[in-house]
Coordinates of N, CA, C and O in Angstrom, one line a residue:
M1 N -15.8 -48.4 50.4 CA -17.1 -48.0 50.8 C -17.7 -49.3 51.4 O -17.8 -50.3 50.8
A2 N -18.2 -49.2 52.6 CA -18.8 -50.3 53.3 C -20.2 -50.6 52.8 O -20.9 -49.7 52.3
P3 N -20.6 -51.9 52.8 CA -21.9 -52.2 52.2 C -23.0 -51.6 53.0 O -24.2 -51.5 52.5
T4 N -22.8 -51.1 54.2 CA -23.9 -50.5 55.0 C -24.1 -49.1 54.6 O -25.1 -48.5 55.0
E5 N -23.2 -48.5 53.8 CA -23.3 -47.1 53.4 C -24.2 -47.0 52.1 O -24.7 -45.9 51.9
W6 N -24.5 -48.1 51.4 CA -25.3 -48.0 50.2 C -26.1 -49.2 50.1 O -25.9 -50.3 50.7
Q7 N -27.2 -49.2 49.2 CA -28.1 -50.3 49.0 C -28.7 -50.2 47.6 O -29.0 -49.1 47.2
L8 N -28.8 -51.3 46.9 CA -29.4 -51.3 45.6 C -30.9 -51.6 45.7 O -31.3 -52.5 46.3
G9 N -31.6 -50.8 44.9 CA -33.0 -51.0 44.8 C -33.3 -51.6 43.4 O -32.3 -52.0 42.7
K10 N -34.5 -51.7 43.0 CA -34.8 -52.3 41.6 C -34.3 -51.4 40.5 O -33.8 -51.8 39.5
T11 N -34.5 -50.1 40.7 CA -34.1 -49.1 39.6 C -33.1 -48.0 40.1 O -32.6 -47.2 39.3
K12 N -32.8 -48.0 41.4 CA -32.0 -46.9 42.0 C -30.9 -47.5 42.9 O -31.0 -48.6 43.3
V13 N -29.9 -46.6 43.1 CA -28.9 -46.9 44.1 C -29.1 -45.9 45.2 O -29.2 -44.7 45.0
F14 N -29.3 -46.4 46.5 CA -29.5 -45.6 47.6 C -28.2 -45.4 48.4 O -27.6 -46.4 48.7
L15 N -27.8 -44.2 48.7 CA -26.6 -43.9 49.4 C -26.9 -43.1 50.7 O -27.8 -42.3 50.7
R16 N -26.1 -43.3 51.7 CA -26.2 -42.5 52.9 C -25.5 -41.2 52.6 O -24.7 -41.0 51.7
S17 N -25.9 -40.2 53.4 CA -25.4 -38.8 53.1 C -23.9 -38.7 53.2 O -23.3 -37.9 52.6
C18 N -23.3 -39.5 54.1 CA -21.8 -39.4 54.2 C -21.1 -39.9 53.0 O -20.0 -39.6 52.7
V19 N -21.8 -40.7 52.1 CA -21.2 -41.2 50.9 C -21.7 -40.3 49.7 O -21.0 -39.9 48.8
H20 N -23.0 -39.9 49.8 CA -23.6 -39.2 48.7 C -23.0 -37.8 48.6 O -22.8 -37.3 47.5
E21 N -22.8 -37.1 49.7 CA -22.3 -35.7 49.6 C -20.9 -35.6 48.9 O -20.7 -34.8 48.1
P22 N -19.9 -36.5 49.3 CA -18.6 -36.4 48.6 C -18.8 -36.7 47.1 O -18.2 -36.0 46.2
L23 N -19.6 -37.7 46.8 CA -19.8 -38.0 45.3 C -20.5 -36.9 44.6 O -20.2 -36.5 43.5
E24 N -21.5 -36.2 45.3 CA -22.2 -35.1 44.7 C -21.2 -33.9 44.5 O -21.3 -33.2 43.4
E25 N -20.4 -33.7 45.4 CA -19.4 -32.6 45.3 C -18.4 -32.9 44.1 O -18.1 -32.0 43.4
K26 N -18.0 -34.1 44.0 CA -17.1 -34.5 42.9 C -17.9 -34.3 41.5 O -17.3 -33.8 40.6
R27 N -19.1 -34.7 41.5 CA -19.9 -34.6 40.3 C -20.1 -33.1 40.0 O -19.9 -32.7 38.8
L28 N -20.4 -32.3 40.9 CA -20.5 -30.8 40.7 C -19.2 -30.2 40.3 O -19.2 -29.4 39.4
A29 N -18.1 -30.7 40.9 CA -16.8 -30.2 40.5 C -16.5 -30.5 39.1 O -16.0 -29.7 38.3
T30 N -16.8 -31.8 38.7 CA -16.5 -32.3 37.3 C -17.4 -31.5 36.3 O -16.9 -31.1 35.3
L31 N -18.7 -31.3 36.7 CA -19.6 -30.5 35.8 C -19.1 -29.1 35.7 O -19.1 -28.5 34.6
N32 N -18.6 -28.5 36.8 CA -18.1 -27.1 36.8 C -16.9 -27.0 35.9 O -16.7 -26.1 35.1
K33 N -16.0 -28.0 36.1 CA -14.7 -28.0 35.2 C -15.1 -28.1 33.7 O -14.6 -27.4 32.9
S34 N -16.1 -29.0 33.5 CA -16.5 -29.2 32.1 C -17.1 -27.9 31.5 O -16.8 -27.5 30.4
A35 N -18.0 -27.3 32.3 CA -18.6 -26.1 31.9 C -17.6 -25.0 31.6 O -17.6 -24.2 30.6
V36 N -16.6 -24.9 32.5 CA -15.6 -23.8 32.4 C -14.7 -24.1 31.1 O -14.4 -23.2 30.4
M37 N -14.4 -25.4 30.9 CA -13.6 -25.8 29.7 C -14.4 -25.4 28.4 O -13.8 -24.9 27.5
I38 N -15.7 -25.8 28.4 CA -16.5 -25.4 27.2 C -16.6 -23.9 27.0 O -16.4 -23.4 25.9
Q39 N -16.8 -23.1 28.1 CA -16.8 -21.7 28.0 C -15.5 -21.1 27.5 O -15.4 -20.2 26.7
K40 N -14.4 -21.7 28.1 CA -13.0 -21.3 27.7 C -12.8 -21.5 26.2 O -12.3 -20.6 25.5
I41 N -13.1 -22.7 25.8 CA -12.9 -23.0 24.3 C -13.8 -22.1 23.4 O -13.3 -21.5 22.4
W42 N -15.0 -21.9 23.8 CA -15.9 -21.1 23.0 C -15.5 -19.6 23.0 O -15.4 -19.0 21.9
R43 N -15.1 -19.1 24.2 CA -14.6 -17.7 24.2 C -13.3 -17.6 23.4 O -13.1 -16.6 22.7
G44 N -12.4 -18.5 23.5 CA -11.2 -18.5 22.7 C -11.5 -18.5 21.2 O -10.9 -17.7 20.4
Y45 N -12.5 -19.3 20.8 CA -12.8 -19.5 19.4 C -13.4 -18.1 18.9 O -13.0 -17.6 17.9
T46 N -14.4 -17.6 19.7 CA -15.0 -16.3 19.2 C -14.1 -15.2 19.3 O -14.1 -14.3 18.4
T47 N -13.2 -15.1 20.2 CA -12.2 -14.1 20.3 C -11.2 -14.2 19.1 O -10.8 -13.2 18.5
A48 N -10.8 -15.4 18.8 CA -9.9 -15.6 17.7 C -10.5 -15.2 16.4 O -9.9 -14.5 15.5
R49 N -11.8 -15.5 16.3 CA -12.5 -15.2 15.0 C -12.7 -13.6 14.9 O -12.5 -13.1 13.9
Q50 N -13.0 -13.0 16.1 CA -13.1 -11.5 16.1 C -11.8 -10.9 15.8 O -11.7 -9.9 15.0
Y51 N -10.7 -11.4 16.4 CA -9.4 -10.9 16.2 C -9.0 -11.0 14.7 O -8.4 -10.1 14.1
K52 N -9.3 -12.2 14.1 CA -9.0 -12.4 12.7 C -9.7 -11.4 11.8 O -9.2 -10.8 10.8
R53 N -11.0 -11.1 12.1 CA -11.8 -10.2 11.4 C -11.2 -8.8 11.5 O -11.1 -8.1 10.5
I54 N -10.9 -8.4 12.7 CA -10.3 -7.1 12.9 C -8.9 -7.0 12.2 O -8.6 -5.9 11.6
W55 N -8.1 -8.0 12.3 CA -6.8 -8.0 11.7 C -6.9 -7.9 10.2 O -6.2 -7.1 9.5
N56 N -7.9 -8.6 9.6 CA -8.1 -8.5 8.1 C -8.6 -7.1 7.7 O -8.1 -6.6 6.7
A57 N -9.4 -6.5 8.6 CA -9.9 -5.2 8.3 C -8.8 -4.2 8.4 O -8.6 -3.3 7.5
A58 N -7.9 -4.3 9.4 CA -6.8 -3.4 9.5 C -5.8 -3.6 8.3 O -5.3 -2.6 7.8
K59 N -5.6 -4.8 7.9 CA -4.7 -5.1 6.8 C -5.3 -4.5 5.5 O -4.5 -3.9 4.8
R60 N -6.6 -4.6 5.3 CA -7.2 -4.0 4.1 C -7.0 -2.5 4.2 O -6.7 -1.9 3.1
I61 N -7.3 -1.9 5.3 CA -7.1 -0.4 5.4 C -5.7 0.0 5.1 O -5.4 0.9 4.4
Q62 N -4.7 -0.8 5.7 CA -3.3 -0.5 5.4 C -3.0 -0.6 3.9 O -2.3 0.2 3.3
E63 N -3.5 -1.7 3.3 CA -3.3 -1.9 1.9 C -3.9 -0.7 1.0 O -3.2 -0.2 0.1
Y64 N -5.1 -0.3 1.4 CA -5.7 0.8 0.6 C -4.9 2.1 0.8 O -4.7 2.8 -0.1
F65 N -4.5 2.3 2.1 CA -3.7 3.5 2.4 C -2.4 3.5 1.6 O -2.0 4.5 1.0
L66 N -1.7 2.4 1.6 CA -0.4 2.3 0.9 C -0.6 2.5 -0.6 O 0.1 3.2 -1.2
S67 N -1.7 1.8 -1.1 CA -1.9 2.0 -2.6 C -2.2 3.5 -2.9 O -1.8 4.0 -3.9
W68 N -3.0 4.1 -2.0 CA -3.4 5.5 -2.3 C -2.1 6.4 -2.2 O -1.9 7.3 -3.0
K69 N -1.3 6.1 -1.2 CA 0.0 6.9 -1.0 C 0.9 6.7 -2.2 O 1.5 7.6 -2.7
L70 N 1.0 5.4 -2.6 CA 1.9 5.2 -3.8 C 1.3 5.8 -5.1 O 2.1 6.2 -5.9
R71 N 0.0 5.8 -5.2 CA -0.6 6.4 -6.4 C -0.3 7.9 -6.4 O 0.0 8.4 -7.5
I72 N -0.4 8.5 -5.3 CA -0.1 10.0 -5.2 C 1.4 10.2 -5.5 O 1.7 11.1 -6.3
Y73 N 2.2 9.4 -4.9 CA 3.7 9.5 -5.2 C 3.9 9.3 -6.7 O 4.7 10.1 -7.3
F74 N 3.3 8.3 -7.3 CA 3.5 8.1 -8.7 C 3.0 9.3 -9.6 O 3.7 9.7 -10.5
R75 N 1.9 9.8 -9.2 CA 1.3 11.0 -10.0 C 2.3 12.2 -9.8 O 2.5 12.9 -10.8
R76 N 2.8 12.4 -8.6 CA 3.7 13.5 -8.4 C 5.0 13.3 -9.2 O 5.5 14.2 -9.8
A77 N 5.5 12.1 -9.2 CA 6.8 11.8 -9.9 C 6.5 11.9 -11.4 O 7.4 12.5 -12.1
R78 N 5.4 11.4 -11.9 CA 5.1 11.6 -13.3 C 5.0 13.0 -13.7 O 5.5 13.5 -14.7
R79 N 4.3 13.8 -12.9 CA 4.1 15.2 -13.1 C 5.5 15.9 -13.1 O 5.7 16.8 -14.0
A80 N 6.3 15.6 -12.2 CA 7.7 16.2 -12.1 C 8.5 15.8 -13.4 O 9.2 16.6 -14.0
A81 N 8.3 14.5 -13.8 CA 9.0 14.1 -15.0 C 8.5 14.9 -16.3 O 9.3 15.3 -17.1
V82 N 7.2 15.1 -16.3 CA 6.7 15.9 -17.4 C 7.2 17.3 -17.4 O 7.5 17.9 -18.5
V83 N 7.2 17.9 -16.2 CA 7.7 19.3 -16.1 C 9.2 19.3 -16.5 O 9.6 20.2 -17.3
I84 N 10.0 18.4 -16.1 CA 11.4 18.3 -16.4 C 11.6 18.1 -18.0 O 12.4 18.8 -18.6
Q85 N 10.8 17.2 -18.5 CA 10.8 17.0 -20.0 C 10.4 18.3 -20.7 O 11.1 18.6 -21.7
A86 N 9.4 19.0 -20.2 CA 9.0 20.2 -20.9 C 10.1 21.3 -20.9 O 10.4 21.9 -21.9
H87 N 10.8 21.4 -19.7 CA 11.9 22.4 -19.6 C 13.0 22.0 -20.5 O 13.6 22.8 -21.2
L88 N 13.3 20.7 -20.6 CA 14.4 20.2 -21.5 C 14.1 20.5 -22.9 O 14.9 20.9 -23.7
R89 N 12.8 20.1 -23.3 CA 12.4 20.4 -24.7 C 12.5 21.9 -25.0 O 12.9 22.2 -26.1
G90 N 12.0 22.7 -24.1 CA 12.1 24.1 -24.3 C 13.5 24.6 -24.4 O 13.9 25.4 -25.3
M91 N 14.4 24.1 -23.6 CA 15.8 24.5 -23.6 C 16.4 24.0 -24.9 O 17.1 24.8 -25.6
F92 N 16.2 22.8 -25.3 CA 16.7 22.3 -26.6 C 16.1 23.1 -27.8 O 16.8 23.4 -28.7
G93 N 14.9 23.4 -27.7 CA 14.2 24.2 -28.8 C 14.8 25.6 -28.9 O 15.1 26.1 -30.0
R94 N 15.1 26.2 -27.7 CA 15.7 27.5 -27.7 C 17.1 27.4 -28.3 O 17.6 28.3 -29.0
E95 N 17.9 26.4 -27.9 CA 19.2 26.2 -28.5 C 19.2 26.1 -30.0 O 20.0 26.7 -30.7
V96 N 18.2 25.3 -30.5 CA 18.1 25.1 -32.0 C 17.7 26.4 -32.6 O 18.3 26.7 -33.7
A97 N 16.7 27.1 -32.0 CA 16.3 28.4 -32.6 C 17.5 29.4 -32.6 O 17.7 30.1 -33.6
T98 N 18.3 29.4 -31.5 CA 19.4 30.3 -31.5 C 20.4 29.9 -32.6 O 21.0 30.8 -33.2
A99 N 20.7 28.6 -32.7 CA 21.6 28.1 -33.7 C 21.1 28.5 -35.1 O 21.9 28.9 -36.0
L100 N 19.8 28.3 -35.4 CA 19.2 28.7 -36.7 C 19.4 30.2 -36.9 O 19.7 30.6 -38.1
R101 N 19.1 31.0 -35.9 CA 19.2 32.4 -36.1 C 20.7 32.8 -36.4 O 20.9 33.7 -37.2
E102 N 21.6 32.2 -35.7 CA 23.0 32.4 -35.9 C 23.4 32.0 -37.3 O 24.1 32.8 -38.0
A103 N 22.9 30.9 -37.7 CA 23.2 30.4 -39.1 C 22.7 31.4 -40.1 O 23.3 31.7 -41.1
K104 N 21.4 31.9 -39.9 CA 20.8 32.8 -40.8 C 21.6 34.1 -40.8 O 21.9 34.7 -41.9
R105 N 22.0 34.6 -39.6 CA 22.8 35.8 -39.5 C 24.1 35.7 -40.3 O 24.6 36.5 -41.0
V106 N 24.8 34.5 -40.1 CA 26.1 34.2 -40.8 C 25.9 34.2 -42.3 O 26.7 34.8 -43.0
E107 N 24.8 33.5 -42.7 CA 24.5 33.5 -44.1 C 24.2 34.8 -44.7 O 24.7 35.2 -45.8
E108 N 23.4 35.7 -44.0 CA 23.2 37.0 -44.5 C 24.4 37.9 -44.5 O 24.7 38.6 -45.4
E109 N 25.3 37.7 -43.5 CA 26.6 38.4 -43.5 C 27.4 38.0 -44.7 O 28.1 38.8 -45.3
R110 N 27.4 36.7 -45.0 CA 28.2 36.2 -46.1 C 27.7 36.8 -47.4 O 28.4 37.2 -48.3
R111 N 26.3 36.8 -47.5 CA 25.8 37.4 -48.8 C 26.1 38.9 -48.9 O 26.4 39.4 -50.0
R112 N 26.0 39.5 -47.8 CA 26.3 41.0 -47.8 C 27.7 41.2 -48.2 O 28.0 42.1 -49.0
Q113 N 28.6 40.4 -47.6 CA 30.0 40.5 -48.0 C 30.2 40.2 -49.5 O 31.0 40.9 -50.2
E114 N 29.5 39.2 -50.0 CA 29.6 38.9 -51.4 C 29.1 40.1 -52.3 O 29.7 40.4 -53.3
C115 N 28.0 40.6 -51.8 CA 27.4 41.8 -52.6 C 28.4 43.0 -52.5 O 28.7 43.6 -53.5
L116 N 29.0 43.2 -51.4 CA 30.0 44.3 -51.3 C 31.2 44.0 -52.1 O 31.8 44.9 -52.8
E117 N 31.6 42.7 -52.2 CA 32.8 42.3 -53.0 C 32.5 42.5 -54.5 O 33.3 43.0 -55.2
I118 N 31.2 42.1 -54.8 CA 30.8 42.3 -56.3 C 30.8 43.8 -56.6 O 31.3 44.3 -57.6
E119 N 30.2 44.7 -55.7 CA 30.2 46.1 -55.9 C 31.6 46.7 -56.0 O 31.9 47.6 -56.9
R120 N 32.5 46.2 -55.2 CA 33.9 46.7 -55.2 C 34.5 46.4 -56.5 O 35.2 47.2 -57.1
R121 N 34.3 45.1 -57.0 CA 34.9 44.7 -58.3 C 34.3 45.6 -59.4 O 35.1 45.9 -60.3
L122 N 33.0 45.8 -59.4 CA 32.4 46.6 -60.4 C 33.0 48.0 -60.4 O 33.2 48.6 -61.5
R123 N 33.2 48.6 -59.3 CA 33.8 49.9 -59.2 C 35.2 49.9 -59.7 O 35.6 50.9 -60.4
E124 N 35.9 48.9 -59.4 CA 37.3 48.8 -59.9 C 37.3 48.6 -61.4 O 38.2 49.2 -62.1
E125 N 36.3 47.9 -62.0 CA 36.3 47.7 -63.4 C 35.9 49.0 -64.1 O 36.3 49.3 -65.2
D126 N 35.0 49.8 -63.4 CA 34.6 51.1 -64.0 C 35.7 52.1 -64.1 O 35.7 53.0 -64.9
K127 N 36.6 52.0 -63.2 CA 37.7 53.0 -63.2 C 38.6 52.8 -64.2 O 39.0 52.4 -65.1

């Protein structure tokens, strides 16, 4: 830059327009770049924060849904197990009852046979 293009005052620097305009354009370009960079970083920060908030909300909804679904599955499985247990207990109870009835019938049959045997012997003795 030639010394005729600029001049120093007591508190200012005076520039000719042929020097001032390119410097002003560079200054504006630098300010514009800086502003764009600040906006870019701020938007990225706010978008990341919003994304994290939405992601956490979605995760919480998924967790609640999964726990609800598993709770229903557990209740159904437990109810099915109780029904199966009830049927098995009923089946075993019926088997025991049938066995007891059969044992009682056999015992009554044995007693009847004994009574008949005793009556037959008494008849033979009376003869």
